[in-house]
Amino acid sequence: MGFLNQLFGRKSKEEQTMSGKLNIGIILGSTRQGRVSPQVGSWVKEIADKRGDANYEIIDIADFKLPFLGEADSPGIAAWNEKLSSLDGFIFIVQEYNHSITGALKNALDLAREPWNNKAAGIVSYGSTGGARAAEHLRGIMGELMIADVRVHPTLSLFTDFENGTVFKPQDLHLDNVNAMIDQVVSWSGALRTIR
């Protein structure tokens, strides 16, 4: 069949899949009431959508009603794994809580394994120090899950990018960093798709 496809110039199903646009999930890392991650995620998606180089989708872990790891199984776990499996890469919106990521995000990371493997991810973090400590913790977890994290890392300050800590008003200077991070996520996600 491969010979006939080549002869008539038709692409195999695998070739068609490999040449299609990448699917990148923008994962909101907080579930608490009053969170600002939806504002940050929407801003990142707006920037990403203007590029036209991949399909971008906001993934809110709150929507999956995930149980804690080790508790009774729930339909949310299967839906979470299915959603992750449909993605080629990730952009994590990470807020710093007590020098680390949220418990909700850690739990969501732990409730899947293979769907994370051999994919790329970028991080957009925020906090009093730009969320840098949370991002570094996340990098260690991603390494264990075989997620390739990219180098460029936009950091947002609670003091200069948020009004009263609740209204997101990013400085223009972040635009270049977000686009550079997305460049790397798209490039690495495409490369890693070839080995999955």
mmCIF file of C-alpha atoms in Angstrom:
data_model
loop_
_atom_site.group_PDB
_atom_site.id
_atom_site.type_symbol
_atom_site.label_atom_id
_atom_site.label_comp_id
_atom_site.label_asym_id
_atom_site.label_seq_id
_atom_site.Cartn_x
_atom_site.Cartn_y
_atom_site.Cartn_z
ATOM 1 C CA MET A 1 0.000 0.000 0.000
ATOM 2 C CA GLY A 2 2.896 2.349 0.768
ATOM 3 C CA PHE A 3 4.211 1.871 -2.787
ATOM 4 C CA LEU A 4 0.807 2.739 -4.291
ATOM 5 C CA ASN A 5 0.566 5.823 -2.080
ATOM 6 C CA GLN A 6 3.991 6.935 -3.266
ATOM 7 C CA LEU A 7 3.125 6.161 -6.892
ATOM 8 C CA PHE A 8 -0.066 8.218 -6.814
ATOM 9 C CA GLY A 9 1.323 10.941 -4.559
ATOM 10 C CA ARG A 10 -0.971 10.110 -1.639
ATOM 11 C CA LYS A 11 0.191 10.548 1.930
ATOM 12 C CA SER A 12 -0.164 7.751 4.452
ATOM 13 C CA LYS A 13 -2.293 8.390 7.557
ATOM 14 C CA GLU A 14 0.920 8.745 9.592
ATOM 15 C CA GLU A 15 2.374 11.276 7.133
ATOM 16 C CA GLN A 16 -0.869 13.276 7.176
ATOM 17 C CA THR A 17 -0.819 13.344 10.982
ATOM 18 C CA MET A 18 2.833 14.384 11.073
ATOM 19 C CA SER A 19 2.272 17.259 8.633
ATOM 20 C CA GLY A 20 -0.812 18.648 10.431
ATOM 21 C CA LYS A 21 -0.721 21.553 12.852
ATOM 22 C CA LEU A 22 0.461 20.890 16.360
ATOM 23 C CA ASN A 23 -1.995 21.029 19.254
ATOM 24 C CA ILE A 24 -0.648 23.008 22.204
ATOM 25 C CA GLY A 25 -2.484 23.108 25.541
ATOM 26 C CA ILE A 26 -2.240 26.189 27.748
ATOM 27 C CA ILE A 27 -2.666 24.633 31.187
ATOM 28 C CA LEU A 28 -4.029 26.791 34.014
ATOM 29 C CA GLY A 29 -2.152 25.728 37.135
ATOM 30 C CA SER A 30 -4.523 26.972 39.829
ATOM 31 C CA THR A 31 -8.038 26.005 40.872
ATOM 32 C CA ARG A 32 -8.640 28.373 43.784
ATOM 33 C CA GLN A 33 -11.436 30.927 43.870
ATOM 34 C CA GLY A 34 -10.289 34.379 42.849
ATOM 35 C CA ARG A 35 -7.378 33.007 40.808
ATOM 36 C CA VAL A 36 -5.879 35.145 38.066
ATOM 37 C CA SER A 37 -4.527 32.295 35.943
ATOM 38 C CA PRO A 38 -7.497 32.512 33.505
ATOM 39 C CA GLN A 39 -6.512 36.129 32.756
ATOM 40 C CA VAL A 40 -2.887 35.155 32.142
ATOM 41 C CA GLY A 41 -3.876 32.100 30.093
ATOM 42 C CA SER A 42 -6.207 34.160 27.886
ATOM 43 C CA TRP A 43 -3.436 36.690 27.291
ATOM 44 C CA VAL A 44 -0.985 33.955 26.259
ATOM 45 C CA LYS A 45 -3.604 32.356 23.982
ATOM 46 C CA GLU A 46 -4.365 35.690 22.332
ATOM 47 C CA ILE A 47 -0.675 36.149 21.534
ATOM 48 C CA ALA A 48 -0.340 32.542 20.351
ATOM 49 C CA ASP A 49 -3.443 32.593 18.139
ATOM 50 C CA LYS A 50 -2.062 35.560 16.167
ATOM 51 C CA ARG A 51 0.873 33.379 15.096
ATOM 52 C CA GLY A 52 -1.178 30.782 13.202
ATOM 53 C CA ASP A 53 1.547 28.151 13.606
ATOM 54 C CA ALA A 54 -0.379 25.700 15.845
ATOM 55 C CA ASN A 55 -3.758 25.093 17.431
ATOM 56 C CA TYR A 56 -3.832 26.566 20.940
ATOM 57 C CA GLU A 57 -6.360 25.633 23.608
ATOM 58 C CA ILE A 58 -6.795 26.643 27.241
ATOM 59 C CA ILE A 59 -6.947 23.592 29.507
ATOM 60 C CA ASP A 60 -8.376 24.351 32.948
ATOM 61 C CA ILE A 61 -7.582 21.565 35.413
ATOM 62 C CA ALA A 62 -10.532 22.769 37.524
ATOM 63 C CA ASP A 63 -12.885 21.521 34.794
ATOM 64 C CA PHE A 64 -11.802 17.901 35.328
ATOM 65 C CA LYS A 65 -12.722 17.647 39.042
ATOM 66 C CA LEU A 66 -9.663 15.481 39.662
ATOM 67 C CA PRO A 67 -9.467 13.454 42.878
ATOM 68 C CA PHE A 68 -6.236 13.371 44.864
ATOM 69 C CA LEU A 69 -3.771 10.753 43.706
ATOM 70 C CA GLY A 70 -4.555 7.465 45.468
ATOM 71 C CA GLU A 71 -8.194 8.274 46.166
ATOM 72 C CA ALA A 72 -11.051 6.518 44.399
ATOM 73 C CA ASP A 73 -10.959 6.544 40.615
ATOM 74 C CA SER A 74 -13.144 9.099 38.843
ATOM 75 C CA PRO A 75 -14.236 9.824 35.260
ATOM 76 C CA GLY A 76 -12.173 13.001 35.478
ATOM 77 C CA ILE A 77 -8.898 11.034 35.458
ATOM 78 C CA ALA A 78 -9.750 9.279 32.182
ATOM 79 C CA ALA A 79 -10.901 12.558 30.611
ATOM 80 C CA TRP A 80 -7.717 14.290 31.818
ATOM 81 C CA ASN A 81 -5.480 11.610 30.314
ATOM 82 C CA GLU A 82 -7.451 11.644 27.072
ATOM 83 C CA LYS A 83 -7.109 15.423 26.780
ATOM 84 C CA LEU A 84 -3.356 15.293 27.442
ATOM 85 C CA SER A 85 -2.958 12.506 24.875
ATOM 86 C CA SER A 86 -4.521 14.759 22.216
ATOM 87 C CA LEU A 87 -1.858 17.435 22.741
ATOM 88 C CA ASP A 88 1.624 17.745 21.247
ATOM 89 C CA GLY A 89 2.951 20.285 23.735
ATOM 90 C CA PHE A 90 2.089 22.455 26.691
ATOM 91 C CA ILE A 91 2.394 25.954 28.090
ATOM 92 C CA PHE A 92 1.996 25.945 31.865
ATOM 93 C CA ILE A 93 0.562 29.036 33.565
ATOM 94 C CA VAL A 94 2.238 28.748 36.959
ATOM 95 C CA GLN A 95 1.691 30.775 40.106
ATOM 96 C CA GLU A 96 4.045 30.517 43.041
ATOM 97 C CA TYR A 97 2.566 29.313 46.339
ATOM 98 C CA ASN A 98 5.001 28.927 49.241
ATOM 99 C CA HIS A 99 8.005 28.805 46.878
ATOM 100 C CA SER A 100 6.483 26.062 44.707
ATOM 101 C CA ILE A 101 3.643 25.116 42.349
ATOM 102 C CA THR A 102 0.085 24.624 43.560
ATOM 103 C CA GLY A 103 -1.030 21.308 45.010
ATOM 104 C CA ALA A 104 -3.708 21.133 42.290
ATOM 105 C CA LEU A 105 -1.100 21.314 39.537
ATOM 106 C CA LYS A 106 1.176 18.752 41.197
ATOM 107 C CA ASN A 107 -1.777 16.391 41.569
ATOM 108 C CA ALA A 108 -2.776 16.891 37.915
ATOM 109 C CA LEU A 109 0.792 16.141 36.824
ATOM 110 C CA ASP A 110 0.858 12.975 38.948
ATOM 111 C CA LEU A 111 -2.470 11.655 37.617
ATOM 112 C CA ALA A 112 -0.994 10.990 34.172
ATOM 113 C CA ARG A 113 2.259 9.495 32.925
ATOM 114 C CA GLU A 114 2.456 8.380 29.288
ATOM 115 C CA PRO A 115 0.345 11.284 27.966
ATOM 116 C CA TRP A 116 3.123 13.660 29.128
ATOM 117 C CA ASN A 117 6.017 11.647 27.653
ATOM 118 C CA ASN A 118 8.115 12.970 24.756
ATOM 119 C CA LYS A 119 6.373 16.314 24.515
ATOM 120 C CA ALA A 120 7.654 19.851 25.031
ATOM 121 C CA ALA A 121 6.522 22.565 27.415
ATOM 122 C CA GLY A 122 7.054 26.196 28.196
ATOM 123 C CA ILE A 123 6.310 28.035 31.412
ATOM 124 C CA VAL A 124 4.757 31.430 32.079
ATOM 125 C CA SER A 125 4.978 32.108 35.805
ATOM 126 C CA TYR A 126 3.986 34.849 38.192
ATOM 127 C CA GLY A 127 4.451 35.778 41.812
ATOM 128 C CA SER A 128 6.329 38.202 44.039
ATOM 129 C CA THR A 129 9.591 37.063 42.416
ATOM 130 C CA GLY A 130 8.025 36.309 39.046
ATOM 131 C CA GLY A 131 7.165 32.768 40.110
ATOM 132 C CA ALA A 132 10.746 31.698 39.403
ATOM 133 C CA ARG A 133 10.962 29.234 42.314
ATOM 134 C CA ALA A 134 7.721 27.509 41.296
ATOM 135 C CA ALA A 135 8.971 27.247 37.721
ATOM 136 C CA GLU A 136 12.198 25.608 38.875
ATOM 137 C CA HIS A 137 10.228 23.027 40.871
ATOM 138 C CA LEU A 138 8.052 22.363 37.833
ATOM 139 C CA ARG A 139 11.139 21.790 35.661
ATOM 140 C CA GLY A 140 12.267 18.976 37.961
ATOM 141 C CA ILE A 141 8.863 17.310 37.799
ATOM 142 C CA MET A 142 8.742 17.664 34.012
ATOM 143 C CA GLY A 143 12.103 15.949 33.700
ATOM 144 C CA GLU A 144 10.730 12.895 35.517
ATOM 145 C CA LEU A 145 7.672 12.873 33.231
ATOM 146 C CA MET A 146 9.872 13.062 30.109
ATOM 147 C CA ILE A 147 8.605 16.520 29.181
ATOM 148 C CA ALA A 148 11.269 18.639 27.483
ATOM 149 C CA ASP A 149 11.087 22.112 29.007
ATOM 150 C CA VAL A 150 12.225 25.034 26.881
ATOM 151 C CA ARG A 151 14.659 27.666 28.057
ATOM 152 C CA VAL A 152 12.797 30.955 27.495
ATOM 153 C CA HIS A 153 10.608 31.632 30.515
ATOM 154 C CA PRO A 154 8.419 34.751 30.778
ATOM 155 C CA THR A 155 8.100 35.840 34.425
ATOM 156 C CA LEU A 156 5.367 38.192 35.588
ATOM 157 C CA SER A 157 5.512 40.262 38.753
ATOM 158 C CA LEU A 158 2.610 40.693 41.143
ATOM 159 C CA PHE A 159 3.910 44.240 41.728
ATOM 160 C CA THR A 160 4.246 45.501 38.140
ATOM 161 C CA ASP A 161 1.972 43.277 36.020
ATOM 162 C CA PHE A 162 -1.122 43.114 38.239
ATOM 163 C CA GLU A 163 -3.299 45.885 39.630
ATOM 164 C CA ASN A 164 -4.199 45.246 43.284
ATOM 165 C CA GLY A 165 -3.040 41.671 42.765
ATOM 166 C CA THR A 166 -6.252 40.828 40.916
ATOM 167 C CA VAL A 167 -6.370 42.579 37.537
ATOM 168 C CA PHE A 168 -3.751 41.420 35.047
ATOM 169 C CA LYS A 169 -2.116 44.314 33.187
ATOM 170 C CA PRO A 170 1.085 42.936 31.623
ATOM 171 C CA GLN A 171 3.879 45.233 30.607
ATOM 172 C CA ASP A 172 4.560 45.350 26.855
ATOM 173 C CA LEU A 173 8.100 44.091 27.393
ATOM 174 C CA HIS A 174 6.766 40.557 27.993
ATOM 175 C CA LEU A 175 5.476 40.151 24.443
ATOM 176 C CA ASP A 176 8.895 39.301 22.967
ATOM 177 C CA ASN A 177 9.573 36.715 25.675
ATOM 178 C CA VAL A 178 6.198 35.031 25.227
ATOM 179 C CA ASN A 179 6.704 34.773 21.470
ATOM 180 C CA ALA A 180 10.257 33.457 21.911
ATOM 181 C CA MET A 181 8.990 30.839 24.368
ATOM 182 C CA ILE A 182 6.226 29.793 21.965
ATOM 183 C CA ASP A 183 8.790 29.561 19.135
ATOM 184 C CA GLN A 184 10.724 27.034 21.201
ATOM 185 C CA VAL A 185 7.637 25.075 22.300
ATOM 186 C CA VAL A 186 6.414 24.728 18.706
ATOM 187 C CA SER A 187 9.852 23.767 17.410
ATOM 188 C CA TRP A 188 10.506 21.152 20.103
ATOM 189 C CA SER A 189 6.947 19.813 19.996
ATOM 190 C CA GLY A 190 7.274 19.220 16.274
ATOM 191 C CA ALA A 191 10.602 17.470 16.702
ATOM 192 C CA LEU A 192 9.366 15.264 19.539
ATOM 193 C CA ARG A 193 6.251 14.274 17.607
ATOM 194 C CA THR A 194 8.541 12.318 15.261
ATOM 195 C CA ILE A 195 9.577 9.914 18.058
ATOM 196 C CA ARG A 196 6.154 9.233 19.569
#
